[in-house]
Amino acid sequence: MTNIFKATAFLEGISLLILLFFAMPMKYFFDQPIFVKVVGMAHGILFIIYILLAIMLKIEAKWENKKFLIVCLASVIPFGTFYIEKKYFRNA
């Protein structure tokens, strides 16, 4: 399950960066809102999967609450999921 979480974390992080640094500028500077709709939907689905997998790993691996909260908060910070992968899952 850890490998699935790592892959999801990577994709969720990439989707957030694409949303913030490509889709949003396309919407507000070039009046192209379709990118936000498409990338936003993908990011939303990946975010939900990320959180669900984090909950499942918390239960399975018996994470303490602090680690779980850090992992969850990292999903809303740009580059946060990459930090989590490096700090908690490098050797997993």
Coordinates of C-alpha atoms in Angstrom, one line a residue:
M1 CA 0.0 0.0 0.0
T2 CA 2.9 2.3 0.6
N3 CA 3.9 2.2 -3.1
I4 CA 0.4 3.2 -4.1
F5 CA 0.4 6.0 -1.6
K6 CA 3.8 7.3 -2.9
A7 CA 2.6 7.2 -6.5
T8 CA -0.6 9.0 -5.5
A9 CA 1.3 11.6 -3.5
F10 CA 3.5 12.3 -6.5
L11 CA 0.6 12.7 -8.9
E12 CA -1.3 14.8 -6.4
G13 CA 1.7 17.1 -6.0
I14 CA 2.2 17.4 -9.7
S15 CA -1.5 18.1 -10.3
L16 CA -1.5 20.9 -7.6
L17 CA 1.5 22.5 -9.3
I18 CA -0.1 22.3 -12.7
L19 CA -3.3 23.8 -11.3
L20 CA -1.5 26.7 -9.6
F21 CA 1.2 27.5 -12.1
F22 CA -0.5 26.6 -15.4
A23 CA -4.3 26.3 -15.2
M24 CA -4.9 29.3 -13.0
P25 CA -2.8 31.7 -15.0
M26 CA -4.5 30.4 -18.2
K27 CA -7.8 31.2 -16.6
Y28 CA -7.0 34.7 -15.3
F29 CA -4.5 36.0 -17.9
F30 CA -5.8 34.3 -21.1
D31 CA -9.5 33.8 -20.3
Q32 CA -9.2 30.0 -20.7
P33 CA -11.2 28.5 -17.8
I34 CA -11.3 25.0 -19.3
F35 CA -7.9 24.2 -18.0
V36 CA -9.0 24.9 -14.4
K37 CA -12.0 22.6 -14.9
V38 CA -10.0 19.7 -16.3
V39 CA -7.0 20.0 -14.1
G40 CA -9.1 20.9 -11.0
M41 CA -11.2 17.8 -11.4
A42 CA -8.1 15.6 -11.7
H43 CA -6.5 17.3 -8.7
G44 CA -9.7 16.9 -6.7
I45 CA -9.9 13.2 -7.4
L46 CA -6.2 12.7 -6.6
F47 CA -6.6 14.7 -3.4
I48 CA -9.5 12.5 -2.2
I49 CA -7.5 9.4 -3.0
Y50 CA -4.5 10.8 -1.2
I51 CA -6.4 11.5 2.0
L52 CA -8.2 8.1 1.9
L53 CA -4.9 6.3 1.5
A54 CA -3.4 8.4 4.3
I55 CA -6.3 7.3 6.6
M56 CA -5.8 3.7 5.5
L57 CA -2.0 3.9 6.2
K58 CA -2.6 5.6 9.5
I59 CA -4.6 2.6 10.6
E60 CA -2.4 -0.1 9.0
A61 CA 0.9 1.3 10.0
K62 CA -0.3 2.7 13.3
W63 CA 0.9 6.3 12.6
E64 CA 0.7 8.7 15.5
N65 CA -1.7 11.6 15.0
K66 CA 1.1 14.2 14.5
K67 CA 2.5 12.3 11.5
F68 CA -1.0 11.8 10.1
L69 CA -1.8 15.5 10.3
I70 CA 1.6 16.5 8.7
V71 CA 0.9 14.1 5.8
C72 CA -2.6 15.5 5.3
L73 CA -1.5 19.2 5.6
A74 CA 1.3 18.6 3.1
S75 CA -1.3 17.8 0.4
V76 CA -2.5 21.5 0.3
I77 CA 1.0 23.1 0.3
P78 CA 2.8 23.3 -3.1
F79 CA 5.7 20.8 -3.1
G80 CA 4.4 19.4 0.3
T81 CA 3.8 15.9 -1.0
F82 CA 7.4 15.7 -2.3
Y83 CA 8.7 16.7 1.1
I84 CA 6.5 14.0 2.7
E85 CA 7.8 11.3 0.3
K86 CA 11.4 12.3 1.1
K87 CA 11.0 12.5 4.9
Y88 CA 8.7 9.6 5.6
F89 CA 8.8 7.2 2.6
R90 CA 12.3 7.4 1.2
N91 CA 13.2 3.9 2.4
A92 CA 9.7 2.4 2.2

